[in-house]
Coordinates of C-alpha atoms in Angstrom, one line a residue:
M7 CA -38.2 8.4 9.9
T8 CA -35.3 7.0 8.1
D9 CA -33.7 6.3 11.4
V10 CA -36.7 4.1 12.4
L11 CA -36.6 2.2 9.3
C12 CA -33.1 1.5 9.3
K13 CA -33.6 0.2 13.0
W14 CA -36.6 -1.9 12.0
L15 CA -34.5 -3.6 9.0
N16 CA -31.1 -4.1 10.9
E17 CA -32.4 -4.8 14.4
K18 CA -35.6 -6.8 14.0
L19 CA -35.5 -8.1 10.3
Q20 CA -31.6 -8.5 10.3
L21 CA -31.4 -8.2 6.4
S22 CA -28.4 -10.0 4.9
K23 CA -26.9 -6.4 4.4
V24 CA -26.7 -3.6 6.9
I25 CA -28.9 -0.5 5.7
E26 CA -27.4 3.0 6.3
P27 CA -29.9 6.2 5.8
Q28 CA -27.6 7.4 2.8
T29 CA -27.5 4.3 0.9
I30 CA -31.2 3.3 1.2
A31 CA -32.0 4.1 -2.5
Q32 CA -29.0 2.1 -3.8
D33 CA -29.7 -0.8 -1.6
F34 CA -33.2 -1.3 -2.5
S35 CA -32.7 -0.3 -6.2
S36 CA -32.5 -4.0 -7.5
G37 CA -35.6 -5.1 -5.4
Y38 CA -33.5 -8.0 -3.7
L39 CA -33.9 -6.7 -0.3
I40 CA -37.6 -5.8 -0.7
G41 CA -38.2 -9.2 -1.4
E42 CA -36.2 -10.4 1.6
V43 CA -38.1 -8.1 3.8
L44 CA -41.3 -9.7 2.5
H45 CA -39.8 -13.1 2.8
K46 CA -39.1 -12.3 6.6
Y47 CA -42.9 -12.0 7.0
E48 CA -43.3 -15.3 5.2
L49 CA -45.1 -13.3 2.3
Q50 CA -42.9 -13.9 -0.5
N51 CA -42.8 -17.6 -1.1
D52 CA -40.6 -17.3 -4.4
F53 CA -37.8 -15.3 -2.9
S54 CA -35.3 -18.2 -3.7
L55 CA -35.9 -17.4 -7.2
F56 CA -35.0 -13.5 -6.5
L57 CA -31.6 -12.5 -8.1
K58 CA -29.1 -10.8 -6.1
K59 CA -27.5 -8.8 -8.9
D60 CA -27.6 -5.2 -10.2
T61 CA -28.3 -6.0 -14.0
S62 CA -31.5 -5.0 -15.9
I63 CA -32.5 -8.6 -16.1
A64 CA -32.2 -9.2 -12.1
K65 CA -34.2 -6.1 -11.7
V66 CA -37.3 -7.1 -13.9
N67 CA -37.3 -10.6 -12.3
N68 CA -37.3 -9.1 -8.9
F69 CA -39.9 -6.3 -9.2
S70 CA -42.1 -8.8 -11.4
R71 CA -42.1 -11.1 -8.6
L72 CA -43.0 -8.3 -5.9
E73 CA -45.5 -6.5 -7.5
P74 CA -48.5 -9.1 -6.8
T75 CA -47.4 -9.4 -3.1
L76 CA -47.4 -5.4 -2.9
R77 CA -50.8 -5.2 -4.6
L78 CA -51.9 -8.3 -1.8
L79 CA -50.8 -5.8 1.0
G80 CA -52.7 -2.7 -0.6
I81 CA -49.7 -1.1 -1.6
P82 CA -49.7 1.2 -4.7
F83 CA -47.2 -0.1 -7.1
N84 CA -46.9 0.3 -10.9
I85 CA -44.2 0.7 -13.6
N86 CA -43.5 4.2 -12.7
T87 CA -42.6 3.2 -9.1
A88 CA -40.4 0.6 -10.2
Q89 CA -38.6 2.7 -12.8
E90 CA -37.9 5.3 -10.2
L91 CA -36.7 2.5 -7.6
M92 CA -34.4 1.1 -10.4
Q93 CA -33.0 4.9 -11.1
E94 CA -32.4 5.2 -7.2
K95 CA -34.9 8.6 -7.2
P96 CA -34.5 9.9 -3.9
G97 CA -37.3 9.4 -1.6
V98 CA -39.0 6.7 -3.5
A99 CA -37.4 3.5 -1.6
T100 CA -38.0 5.4 1.8
S101 CA -41.7 6.0 1.1
L102 CA -42.1 2.2 -0.1
L103 CA -40.4 0.9 3.1
Y104 CA -42.6 3.1 5.3
Q105 CA -45.7 1.8 3.8
L106 CA -44.4 -1.8 4.2
H107 CA -43.3 -1.2 7.6
V108 CA -46.9 -0.2 8.6
S109 CA -48.7 -2.7 6.6
L110 CA -46.5 -5.7 7.5
E111 CA -46.7 -4.8 11.3
K112 CA -50.6 -4.6 11.1
K113 CA -50.7 -7.9 9.4
M114 CA -48.3 -9.5 12.1
I115 CA -50.5 -8.4 14.9
A116 CA -53.7 -9.7 13.2
K117 CA -51.7 -12.8 12.4
I118 CA -52.9 -13.0 8.8
S119 CA -50.8 -15.0 6.3
R120 CA -50.4 -14.7 2.8
T121 CA -52.9 -17.8 1.9
M122 CA -55.7 -15.9 4.3
M123 CA -54.9 -12.8 2.2
E124 CA -55.7 -14.4 -1.1
V125 CA -58.8 -16.5 0.1
M126 CA -60.4 -13.4 1.8
Q127 CA -59.7 -11.3 -1.9
P128 CA -62.6 -11.3 -3.8
A129 CA -62.5 -13.3 -7.1
A130 CA -63.2 -10.4 -9.2
I131 CA -60.4 -8.4 -7.5
A132 CA -58.1 -11.3 -8.0
S133 CA -58.8 -11.8 -11.6
L134 CA -58.0 -8.1 -12.1
H135 CA -55.0 -8.3 -10.2
K136 CA -53.6 -11.1 -12.2
K137 CA -54.2 -9.0 -15.5
E138 CA -52.6 -6.0 -14.2
H139 CA -49.6 -8.3 -13.0
E140 CA -49.2 -9.4 -16.6
L141 CA -49.4 -6.1 -18.1
F142 CA -46.7 -4.9 -15.3
R143 CA -44.4 -7.8 -16.1
H144 CA -44.6 -7.1 -19.9
G145 CA -44.1 -3.4 -19.5
L146 CA -40.8 -3.8 -17.2
E147 CA -39.4 -6.3 -19.9
H148 CA -40.3 -4.1 -22.8
D149 CA -38.5 -0.9 -21.2
R150 CA -35.5 -3.3 -20.4
K151 CA -35.1 -4.3 -24.1
I152 CA -35.5 -0.6 -25.1
L153 CA -32.7 0.4 -22.9
A154 CA -30.6 -2.4 -24.0
Q155 CA -31.2 -1.3 -27.6
I156 CA -30.1 2.2 -26.7
M157 CA -27.1 1.3 -24.8
S158 CA -25.9 -1.3 -27.6
S159 CA -26.5 1.6 -30.2
Q160 CA -24.4 4.1 -28.2
C161 CA -21.6 1.5 -27.8
Q162 CA -21.7 0.8 -31.9
S163 CA -21.4 4.6 -32.3
L164 CA -18.5 4.9 -30.4
N165 CA -17.2 2.1 -31.9
R166 CA -17.2 4.0 -35.4
W167 CA -15.1 6.8 -34.4
P168 CA -11.8 6.7 -36.3
V169 CA -8.7 5.6 -34.2
I170 CA -6.0 8.4 -34.3
P171 CA -2.8 6.9 -34.0
P172 CA -0.5 8.4 -31.4
I173 CA 1.6 11.5 -32.4
Q174 CA 5.2 10.4 -32.7
K175 CA 7.8 12.9 -31.7
K176 CA 10.6 13.7 -34.1
K177 CA 13.9 12.1 -33.4
N178 CA 16.6 14.6 -32.0
I179 CA 19.4 14.6 -34.5
E180 CA 21.5 15.1 -31.4
T181 CA 20.1 11.9 -29.8
E182 CA 21.5 9.9 -32.4
C183 CA 25.2 10.8 -31.9
T184 CA 25.0 9.8 -28.0
D185 CA 25.4 6.7 -26.0
F186 CA 23.0 5.6 -23.5
H187 CA 23.3 3.5 -20.7
Q188 CA 21.0 2.4 -17.7
D189 CA 21.9 4.1 -14.3
R190 CA 19.4 2.6 -11.8
D191 CA 15.9 3.8 -12.8
C192 CA 17.1 6.7 -15.0
L193 CA 18.3 6.5 -18.6
V194 CA 21.5 8.6 -18.7
V195 CA 22.7 10.3 -21.8
D196 CA 26.4 10.6 -22.4
S197 CA 27.2 12.9 -25.1
L198 CA 30.2 11.9 -27.5
P199 CA 33.1 14.2 -27.3
P200 CA 33.0 16.5 -30.3
P201 CA 35.3 15.8 -33.0
P202 CA 38.9 17.2 -33.1
R203 CA 39.6 20.3 -34.9
P204 CA 41.7 20.4 -38.0
P205 CA 45.1 21.7 -37.3
T206 CA 45.6 25.4 -37.9
L207 CA 47.9 25.8 -41.0
E208 CA 50.7 28.6 -40.6
K209 CA 51.6 30.9 -43.0
P210 CA 55.2 30.2 -44.6
M211 CA 57.8 32.5 -43.4
A212 CA 59.9 34.3 -46.2
S213 CA 63.2 32.9 -46.4
T214 CA 66.3 35.0 -45.3
P215 CA 67.9 36.9 -48.2
T216 CA 71.5 36.1 -49.1
I217 CA 74.4 38.9 -49.2
T218 CA 74.6 38.5 -52.7
Q219 CA 70.7 39.5 -52.9
L220 CA 71.4 42.3 -50.6
E221 CA 74.1 43.8 -52.9
S222 CA 72.3 43.3 -56.0
L223 CA 69.2 45.3 -54.3
E224 CA 71.7 48.3 -53.5
Y225 CA 73.0 48.7 -57.2
S226 CA 69.7 48.3 -58.7

């Protein structure tokens, strides 16, 4: 089914982005490409107001504009589905695209425009959809603000952690007694020659006794 959808999106509709089976959840998480699909069938008149960004504000804007069109097509779409699309939950985008593919192809064959669909809709149903749309839009905006507050508080808590200064290495005493010079990309350390040893003191030799001293020793 994924291959059939990619062929429909890439070859028939020729979206602004080439869709790959493994990136469907990511590609449709902002709602922009869903709006482009509906715009190709001339059902999304305000597509110029869609935001081609991946921010929470862009997602709320895009999905709030998509919701009335999807309801008009008879495709179930609520806050939970929108949140799952934003969170790139596997299978959600594929399921929605499949429903879009079936519904849009039927509308194209029957040549039913958006204006005809709105006129054919009973007044009571249209009024109900309008109220549901307001609830949907406020719900998305409320969730976005809560998420922004949570992220802000997390950032503030991270900023409160004390900054630990880097550990400074002890200076090597031998380094203080060396000369440094740059050799290309390496720092070469040349040790200074050791200090000269003090001269060795020789013991004084006894003086040679005289003849007189020897004779006095013999008679003593």
